[in-house]
């Protein structure tokens, strides 16, 4: 797979083989219809690839098959909003032959970095119902904590070991994902026990994350229901007044 192919097609999903996973939990993650066992992840820092590559043979980190970079052309505003309005108004002058898009936007190069890695068939620990998520965390906390300590013994600090970054595969195996340098670092020496999380703290953090997301989702669903209810009331009043 060449970098140019992805850069040309990953944003243009209509009729393309490469398409976005489409889940808010996994932004900038793409799949290839021709390679269902591969996953394409846009990254901000090459060190994420390097960290993942260092850990891939431990059995609980997806295998990494390559790092690529290329350039993508994107359109950005050429003028302020006020200037765009003036330009748009002037463009309707019969003597003007410039296209609105040409007037308002210009193309710039944007560097794109991505890695091709193994796709783990399963779900993150916040992908299912809140009850299932909590149950899975409690069931697998011993294994999660064991893997956390394996990384700590190797000198890896995970500043964001979150439920959304833990995958439970379809065959019941735990995987850690997302080694963005913002959340992970390699100290090159074992992390002292005094600086590690206890199993109880880790469990509490994961359950708190699930409850927070569930609470946010509940509020969002209630807002949606209220909005629909208000629309129905408005439509009913309009019919009554006719």
PDB file of C-alpha atoms in Angstrom:
ATOM      1  CA  UNK A   1       0.000   0.000   0.000  1.00  0.00           C
ATOM      2  CA  UNK A   2       1.489   3.320  -1.039  1.00  0.00           C
ATOM      3  CA  UNK A   3       1.058   6.591   0.794  1.00  0.00           C
ATOM      4  CA  UNK A   4      -0.285   8.376  -2.258  1.00  0.00           C
ATOM      5  CA  UNK A   5      -3.162   5.948  -2.626  1.00  0.00           C
ATOM      6  CA  UNK A   6      -4.403   6.573   0.889  1.00  0.00           C
ATOM      7  CA  UNK A   7      -3.947  10.333   0.657  1.00  0.00           C
ATOM      8  CA  UNK A   8      -5.882  10.430  -2.591  1.00  0.00           C
ATOM      9  CA  UNK A   9      -8.772   8.370  -1.358  1.00  0.00           C
ATOM     10  CA  UNK A  10      -9.247   8.192   2.400  1.00  0.00           C
ATOM     11  CA  UNK A  11     -11.166  11.485   2.544  1.00  0.00           C
ATOM     12  CA  UNK A  12     -13.156  10.754  -0.612  1.00  0.00           C
ATOM     13  CA  UNK A  13     -15.269   7.840   0.572  1.00  0.00           C
ATOM     14  CA  UNK A  14     -17.737   7.659  -2.321  1.00  0.00           C
ATOM     15  CA  UNK A  15     -16.981   4.577  -4.367  1.00  0.00           C
ATOM     16  CA  UNK A  16     -13.551   4.122  -2.803  1.00  0.00           C
ATOM     17  CA  UNK A  17     -12.133   0.983  -1.243  1.00  0.00           C
ATOM     18  CA  UNK A  18     -10.746   2.904   1.719  1.00  0.00           C
ATOM     19  CA  UNK A  19     -13.356   4.302   4.089  1.00  0.00           C
ATOM     20  CA  UNK A  20     -13.574   5.708   7.608  1.00  0.00           C
ATOM     21  CA  UNK A  21     -14.564   3.366  10.408  1.00  0.00           C
ATOM     22  CA  UNK A  22     -17.319   5.820  11.273  1.00  0.00           C
ATOM     23  CA  UNK A  23     -17.337   5.541  15.049  1.00  0.00           C
ATOM     24  CA  UNK A  24     -16.852   8.628  17.236  1.00  0.00           C
ATOM     25  CA  UNK A  25     -14.642   6.559  19.527  1.00  0.00           C
ATOM     26  CA  UNK A  26     -12.131   5.948  16.741  1.00  0.00           C
ATOM     27  CA  UNK A  27     -11.505   9.192  14.852  1.00  0.00           C
ATOM     28  CA  UNK A  28      -9.023   9.076  11.964  1.00  0.00           C
ATOM     29  CA  UNK A  29      -9.249   5.302  11.693  1.00  0.00           C
ATOM     30  CA  UNK A  30      -9.889   3.769   8.278  1.00  0.00           C
ATOM     31  CA  UNK A  31     -10.541   0.346   6.813  1.00  0.00           C
ATOM     32  CA  UNK A  32      -9.790  -1.117   3.412  1.00  0.00           C
ATOM     33  CA  UNK A  33     -12.520  -3.263   1.827  1.00  0.00           C
ATOM     34  CA  UNK A  34      -9.861  -5.345   0.118  1.00  0.00           C
ATOM     35  CA  UNK A  35      -7.981  -5.995   3.375  1.00  0.00           C
ATOM     36  CA  UNK A  36     -10.549  -6.575   6.157  1.00  0.00           C
ATOM     37  CA  UNK A  37      -7.859  -7.608   8.644  1.00  0.00           C
ATOM     38  CA  UNK A  38      -5.927  -4.357   8.304  1.00  0.00           C
ATOM     39  CA  UNK A  39      -6.591  -1.014   9.922  1.00  0.00           C
ATOM     40  CA  UNK A  40      -5.260   2.372   8.805  1.00  0.00           C
ATOM     41  CA  UNK A  41      -4.717   4.979  11.505  1.00  0.00           C
ATOM     42  CA  UNK A  42      -3.852   8.620  10.911  1.00  0.00           C
ATOM     43  CA  UNK A  43      -1.273   9.684  13.514  1.00  0.00           C
ATOM     44  CA  UNK A  44       0.156  13.013  14.656  1.00  0.00           C
ATOM     45  CA  UNK A  45       3.560  11.760  15.714  1.00  0.00           C
ATOM     46  CA  UNK A  46       5.816   9.060  14.256  1.00  0.00           C
ATOM     47  CA  UNK A  47       6.697   8.053  17.826  1.00  0.00           C
ATOM     48  CA  UNK A  48       3.256   6.452  18.128  1.00  0.00           C
ATOM     49  CA  UNK A  49       4.308   4.057  15.375  1.00  0.00           C
ATOM     50  CA  UNK A  50       7.685   3.469  17.053  1.00  0.00           C
ATOM     51  CA  UNK A  51       6.105   2.736  20.450  1.00  0.00           C
ATOM     52  CA  UNK A  52       3.555   0.388  18.886  1.00  0.00           C
ATOM     53  CA  UNK A  53       6.317  -1.360  16.937  1.00  0.00           C
ATOM     54  CA  UNK A  54       8.329  -1.905  20.122  1.00  0.00           C
ATOM     55  CA  UNK A  55       5.355  -3.553  21.823  1.00  0.00           C
ATOM     56  CA  UNK A  56       3.733  -5.518  19.006  1.00  0.00           C
ATOM     57  CA  UNK A  57       5.379  -8.842  19.886  1.00  0.00           C
ATOM     58  CA  UNK A  58       4.028  -8.885  23.446  1.00  0.00           C
ATOM     59  CA  UNK A  59       0.740 -10.419  22.316  1.00  0.00           C
ATOM     60  CA  UNK A  60      -1.602  -7.708  23.569  1.00  0.00           C
ATOM     61  CA  UNK A  61      -0.777  -4.881  21.145  1.00  0.00           C
ATOM     62  CA  UNK A  62      -1.913  -5.005  17.486  1.00  0.00           C
ATOM     63  CA  UNK A  63       0.870  -5.814  15.029  1.00  0.00           C
ATOM     64  CA  UNK A  64       2.137  -2.886  12.971  1.00  0.00           C
ATOM     65  CA  UNK A  65       2.916  -3.446   9.291  1.00  0.00           C
ATOM     66  CA  UNK A  66       4.234  -0.093   8.188  1.00  0.00           C
ATOM     67  CA  UNK A  67       4.544   3.668   8.557  1.00  0.00           C
ATOM     68  CA  UNK A  68       3.788   6.021   5.661  1.00  0.00           C
ATOM     69  CA  UNK A  69       3.617   9.736   5.059  1.00  0.00           C
ATOM     70  CA  UNK A  70       2.474  11.860   2.165  1.00  0.00           C
ATOM     71  CA  UNK A  71       0.840  15.196   1.391  1.00  0.00           C
ATOM     72  CA  UNK A  72      -2.826  15.966   1.033  1.00  0.00           C
ATOM     73  CA  UNK A  73      -4.253  19.097  -0.527  1.00  0.00           C
ATOM     74  CA  UNK A  74      -6.991  20.798   1.473  1.00  0.00           C
ATOM     75  CA  UNK A  75      -8.963  23.984   0.932  1.00  0.00           C
ATOM     76  CA  UNK A  76      -8.712  26.766   3.503  1.00  0.00           C
ATOM     77  CA  UNK A  77     -10.420  30.193   3.610  1.00  0.00           C
ATOM     78  CA  UNK A  78      -8.501  32.814   1.673  1.00  0.00           C
ATOM     79  CA  UNK A  79     -10.310  35.773   3.227  1.00  0.00           C
ATOM     80  CA  UNK A  80     -12.160  36.717   6.403  1.00  0.00           C
ATOM     81  CA  UNK A  81     -15.943  36.199   6.495  1.00  0.00           C
ATOM     82  CA  UNK A  82     -16.547  39.917   5.824  1.00  0.00           C
ATOM     83  CA  UNK A  83     -14.131  39.894   2.895  1.00  0.00           C
ATOM     84  CA  UNK A  84     -15.775  36.769   1.497  1.00  0.00           C
ATOM     85  CA  UNK A  85     -19.169  38.493   1.526  1.00  0.00           C
ATOM     86  CA  UNK A  86     -17.788  41.437  -0.452  1.00  0.00           C
ATOM     87  CA  UNK A  87     -16.075  39.123  -2.911  1.00  0.00           C
ATOM     88  CA  UNK A  88     -19.235  37.050  -3.290  1.00  0.00           C
ATOM     89  CA  UNK A  89     -21.312  40.194  -3.942  1.00  0.00           C
ATOM     90  CA  UNK A  90     -18.835  41.448  -6.529  1.00  0.00           C
ATOM     91  CA  UNK A  91     -18.764  38.088  -8.255  1.00  0.00           C
ATOM     92  CA  UNK A  92     -22.334  38.590  -9.406  1.00  0.00           C
ATOM     93  CA  UNK A  93     -21.156  41.522 -11.500  1.00  0.00           C
ATOM     94  CA  UNK A  94     -21.624  40.476 -15.171  1.00  0.00           C
ATOM     95  CA  UNK A  95     -18.049  41.563 -15.840  1.00  0.00           C
ATOM     96  CA  UNK A  96     -16.700  39.194 -13.198  1.00  0.00           C
ATOM     97  CA  UNK A  97     -15.670  35.750 -14.452  1.00  0.00           C
ATOM     98  CA  UNK A  98     -14.178  34.318 -11.268  1.00  0.00           C
ATOM     99  CA  UNK A  99     -15.723  31.283  -9.610  1.00  0.00           C
ATOM    100  CA  UNK A 100     -16.928  31.730  -6.005  1.00  0.00           C
ATOM    101  CA  UNK A 101     -14.839  28.787  -4.829  1.00  0.00           C
ATOM    102  CA  UNK A 102     -11.748  30.259  -6.441  1.00  0.00           C
ATOM    103  CA  UNK A 103     -12.398  33.580  -4.723  1.00  0.00           C
ATOM    104  CA  UNK A 104     -13.091  32.259  -1.217  1.00  0.00           C
ATOM    105  CA  UNK A 105     -10.632  29.376  -0.842  1.00  0.00           C
ATOM    106  CA  UNK A 106      -7.101  28.400  -1.616  1.00  0.00           C
ATOM    107  CA  UNK A 107      -5.391  25.007  -1.554  1.00  0.00           C
ATOM    108  CA  UNK A 108      -2.550  24.224   0.829  1.00  0.00           C
ATOM    109  CA  UNK A 109      -0.477  21.121   1.442  1.00  0.00           C
ATOM    110  CA  UNK A 110      -1.129  19.212   4.640  1.00  0.00           C
ATOM    111  CA  UNK A 111       1.350  16.510   5.733  1.00  0.00           C
ATOM    112  CA  UNK A 112      -0.343  13.210   6.526  1.00  0.00           C
ATOM    113  CA  UNK A 113       1.200  10.414   8.611  1.00  0.00           C
ATOM    114  CA  UNK A 114      -0.395   7.031   9.098  1.00  0.00           C
ATOM    115  CA  UNK A 115       0.404   3.490  10.051  1.00  0.00           C
ATOM    116  CA  UNK A 116      -1.053   0.249   8.770  1.00  0.00           C
ATOM    117  CA  UNK A 117      -1.735  -2.206  11.553  1.00  0.00           C
ATOM    118  CA  UNK A 118      -3.579  -5.365  12.516  1.00  0.00           C
ATOM    119  CA  UNK A 119      -7.323  -4.985  12.943  1.00  0.00           C
ATOM    120  CA  UNK A 120      -8.536  -6.555  16.172  1.00  0.00           C
ATOM    121  CA  UNK A 121     -12.045  -7.903  15.658  1.00  0.00           C
ATOM    122  CA  UNK A 122     -13.923  -6.961  18.808  1.00  0.00           C
ATOM    123  CA  UNK A 123     -15.085  -3.922  20.760  1.00  0.00           C
ATOM    124  CA  UNK A 124     -13.634  -1.400  23.166  1.00  0.00           C
ATOM    125  CA  UNK A 125     -14.778  -1.590  26.771  1.00  0.00           C
ATOM    126  CA  UNK A 126     -17.182   1.308  26.180  1.00  0.00           C
ATOM    127  CA  UNK A 127     -18.709   0.081  22.916  1.00  0.00           C
ATOM    128  CA  UNK A 128     -21.504  -2.013  24.411  1.00  0.00           C
ATOM    129  CA  UNK A 129     -24.272  -1.249  26.900  1.00  0.00           C
ATOM    130  CA  UNK A 130     -23.198   0.337  30.231  1.00  0.00           C
ATOM    131  CA  UNK A 131     -24.098  -2.856  32.091  1.00  0.00           C
ATOM    132  CA  UNK A 132     -22.031  -5.009  29.724  1.00  0.00           C
ATOM    133  CA  UNK A 133     -19.114  -2.576  29.825  1.00  0.00           C
ATOM    134  CA  UNK A 134     -19.020  -2.559  33.636  1.00  0.00           C
ATOM    135  CA  UNK A 135     -19.328  -6.341  33.751  1.00  0.00           C
ATOM    136  CA  UNK A 136     -16.482  -6.783  31.240  1.00  0.00           C
ATOM    137  CA  UNK A 137     -14.196  -4.443  33.175  1.00  0.00           C
ATOM    138  CA  UNK A 138     -14.826  -6.340  36.423  1.00  0.00           C
ATOM    139  CA  UNK A 139     -14.393  -9.705  34.699  1.00  0.00           C
ATOM    140  CA  UNK A 140     -11.134  -8.805  32.961  1.00  0.00           C
ATOM    141  CA  UNK A 141      -9.588  -6.433  35.513  1.00  0.00           C
ATOM    142  CA  UNK A 142      -7.027  -9.049  36.640  1.00  0.00           C
ATOM    143  CA  UNK A 143      -5.805  -9.488  33.058  1.00  0.00           C
ATOM    144  CA  UNK A 144      -5.886  -5.731  32.381  1.00  0.00           C
ATOM    145  CA  UNK A 145      -3.854  -5.099  35.521  1.00  0.00           C
ATOM    146  CA  UNK A 146      -1.385  -7.859  34.630  1.00  0.00           C
ATOM    147  CA  UNK A 147      -0.788  -6.325  31.189  1.00  0.00           C
ATOM    148  CA  UNK A 148      -0.496  -2.875  32.733  1.00  0.00           C
ATOM    149  CA  UNK A 149       2.318  -4.198  34.931  1.00  0.00           C
ATOM    150  CA  UNK A 150       4.008  -5.949  31.997  1.00  0.00           C
ATOM    151  CA  UNK A 151       4.279  -2.539  30.344  1.00  0.00           C
ATOM    152  CA  UNK A 152       5.450  -0.903  33.567  1.00  0.00           C
ATOM    153  CA  UNK A 153       8.156  -3.571  33.978  1.00  0.00           C
ATOM    154  CA  UNK A 154       9.385  -2.691  30.476  1.00  0.00           C
ATOM    155  CA  UNK A 155       9.467   1.011  31.325  1.00  0.00           C
ATOM    156  CA  UNK A 156       6.292   2.106  29.569  1.00  0.00           C
ATOM    157  CA  UNK A 157       4.122   4.724  31.227  1.00  0.00           C
ATOM    158  CA  UNK A 158       0.468   4.787  30.161  1.00  0.00           C
ATOM    159  CA  UNK A 159      -0.967   8.135  31.158  1.00  0.00           C
ATOM    160  CA  UNK A 160      -4.323   7.318  29.626  1.00  0.00           C
ATOM    161  CA  UNK A 161      -5.122   3.646  30.175  1.00  0.00           C
ATOM    162  CA  UNK A 162      -8.789   4.235  29.465  1.00  0.00           C
ATOM    163  CA  UNK A 163     -11.633   1.832  28.746  1.00  0.00           C
ATOM    164  CA  UNK A 164     -11.923   3.284  25.241  1.00  0.00           C
ATOM    165  CA  UNK A 165      -8.314   2.202  24.581  1.00  0.00           C
ATOM    166  CA  UNK A 166      -8.829  -1.385  25.725  1.00  0.00           C
ATOM    167  CA  UNK A 167     -10.222  -3.845  23.181  1.00  0.00           C
ATOM    168  CA  UNK A 168     -11.941  -7.096  24.100  1.00  0.00           C
ATOM    169  CA  UNK A 169     -11.531  -9.290  21.029  1.00  0.00           C
ATOM    170  CA  UNK A 170     -14.204 -11.682  19.820  1.00  0.00           C
ATOM    171  CA  UNK A 171     -12.135 -14.587  21.168  1.00  0.00           C
ATOM    172  CA  UNK A 172     -12.009 -13.069  24.669  1.00  0.00           C
ATOM    173  CA  UNK A 173      -8.499 -11.618  24.548  1.00  0.00           C
ATOM    174  CA  UNK A 174      -7.546  -8.159  25.871  1.00  0.00           C
ATOM    175  CA  UNK A 175      -5.603  -5.704  23.687  1.00  0.00           C
ATOM    176  CA  UNK A 176      -4.236  -2.235  24.437  1.00  0.00           C
ATOM    177  CA  UNK A 177      -4.362   0.360  21.662  1.00  0.00           C
ATOM    178  CA  UNK A 178      -3.458   4.033  21.170  1.00  0.00           C
ATOM    179  CA  UNK A 179       0.171   4.697  22.055  1.00  0.00           C
ATOM    180  CA  UNK A 180       0.091   8.344  21.095  1.00  0.00           C
ATOM    181  CA  UNK A 181       3.089  10.028  22.825  1.00  0.00           C
ATOM    182  CA  UNK A 182       0.611  12.335  24.528  1.00  0.00           C
ATOM    183  CA  UNK A 183      -0.632   9.315  26.485  1.00  0.00           C
ATOM    184  CA  UNK A 184       2.352   6.952  26.500  1.00  0.00           C
ATOM    185  CA  UNK A 185       6.108   7.148  26.884  1.00  0.00           C
ATOM    186  CA  UNK A 186       9.080   4.822  27.145  1.00  0.00           C
ATOM    187  CA  UNK A 187      11.349   5.553  30.119  1.00  0.00           C
ATOM    188  CA  UNK A 188      13.752   2.711  29.170  1.00  0.00           C
ATOM    189  CA  UNK A 189      13.663   1.365  32.739  1.00  0.00           C
ATOM    190  CA  UNK A 190      11.068  -0.302  34.950  1.00  0.00           C
ATOM    191  CA  UNK A 191       8.535   1.960  36.617  1.00  0.00           C
ATOM    192  CA  UNK A 192       8.897   1.858  40.443  1.00  0.00           C
ATOM    193  CA  UNK A 193       6.035   0.121  42.222  1.00  0.00           C
ATOM    194  CA  UNK A 194       5.401   3.304  44.191  1.00  0.00           C
ATOM    195  CA  UNK A 195       4.491   5.102  40.963  1.00  0.00           C
ATOM    196  CA  UNK A 196       2.128   2.451  39.624  1.00  0.00           C
ATOM    197  CA  UNK A 197      -1.621   2.383  40.003  1.00  0.00           C
ATOM    198  CA  UNK A 198      -3.122  -0.199  42.320  1.00  0.00           C
ATOM    199  CA  UNK A 199      -5.595  -2.645  40.824  1.00  0.00           C
ATOM    200  CA  UNK A 200      -8.379  -1.046  42.861  1.00  0.00           C
ATOM    201  CA  UNK A 201      -7.530   2.443  41.549  1.00  0.00           C
ATOM    202  CA  UNK A 202      -7.353   1.209  37.970  1.00  0.00           C
ATOM    203  CA  UNK A 203     -10.719  -0.531  38.321  1.00  0.00           C
ATOM    204  CA  UNK A 204     -12.234   2.604  39.861  1.00  0.00           C
ATOM    205  CA  UNK A 205     -10.887   4.790  37.031  1.00  0.00           C
ATOM    206  CA  UNK A 206     -12.286   2.510  34.323  1.00  0.00           C
ATOM    207  CA  UNK A 207     -15.728   2.264  35.945  1.00  0.00           C
ATOM    208  CA  UNK A 208     -15.796   6.037  36.462  1.00  0.00           C
ATOM    209  CA  UNK A 209     -15.073   6.566  32.761  1.00  0.00           C
ATOM    210  CA  UNK A 210     -17.897   4.212  31.787  1.00  0.00           C
ATOM    211  CA  UNK A 211     -20.340   5.941  34.151  1.00  0.00           C
ATOM    212  CA  UNK A 212     -19.339   9.382  32.850  1.00  0.00           C
ATOM    213  CA  UNK A 213     -19.879   8.351  29.241  1.00  0.00           C
ATOM    214  CA  UNK A 214     -23.157   6.667  30.148  1.00  0.00           C
ATOM    215  CA  UNK A 215     -24.314   9.816  31.956  1.00  0.00           C
ATOM    216  CA  UNK A 216     -23.405  11.988  28.970  1.00  0.00           C
ATOM    217  CA  UNK A 217     -25.147   9.572  26.607  1.00  0.00           C
ATOM    218  CA  UNK A 218     -28.239   9.598  28.819  1.00  0.00           C
ATOM    219  CA  UNK A 219     -28.390  13.401  28.803  1.00  0.00           C
ATOM    220  CA  UNK A 220     -27.957  13.414  25.044  1.00  0.00           C
ATOM    221  CA  UNK A 221     -30.771  10.892  24.573  1.00  0.00           C
ATOM    222  CA  UNK A 222     -33.042  12.912  26.879  1.00  0.00           C
ATOM    223  CA  UNK A 223     -32.338  16.086  24.888  1.00  0.00           C
ATOM    224  CA  UNK A 224     -33.177  14.235  21.684  1.00  0.00           C
ATOM    225  CA  UNK A 225     -36.449  12.919  23.141  1.00  0.00           C
ATOM    226  CA  UNK A 226     -37.401  16.377  24.435  1.00  0.00           C
ATOM    227  CA  UNK A 227     -36.616  17.956  21.075  1.00  0.00           C
ATOM    228  CA  UNK A 228     -38.795  15.417  19.276  1.00  0.00           C
ATOM    229  CA  UNK A 229     -41.569  15.922  21.834  1.00  0.00           C
ATOM    230  CA  UNK A 230     -41.450  19.691  21.311  1.00  0.00           C
ATOM    231  CA  UNK A 231     -41.587  19.277  17.547  1.00  0.00           C
ATOM    232  CA  UNK A 232     -44.669  17.073  17.875  1.00  0.00           C
ATOM    233  CA  UNK A 233     -46.354  19.637  20.148  1.00  0.00           C
ATOM    234  CA  UNK A 234     -45.586  22.434  17.688  1.00  0.00           C
ATOM    235  CA  UNK A 235     -46.979  20.440  14.764  1.00  0.00           C
ATOM    236  CA  UNK A 236     -50.095  19.600  16.788  1.00  0.00           C
ATOM    237  CA  UNK A 237     -50.699  23.286  17.628  1.00  0.00           C
ATOM    238  CA  UNK A 238     -50.317  24.240  13.979  1.00  0.00           C
ATOM    239  CA  UNK A 239     -52.887  21.641  12.931  1.00  0.00           C
ATOM    240  CA  UNK A 240     -55.261  22.851  15.661  1.00  0.00           C
ATOM    241  CA  UNK A 241     -55.051  26.478  14.501  1.00  0.00           C
ATOM    242  CA  UNK A 242     -55.778  25.671  10.868  1.00  0.00           C
TER     243      UNK A 242
END
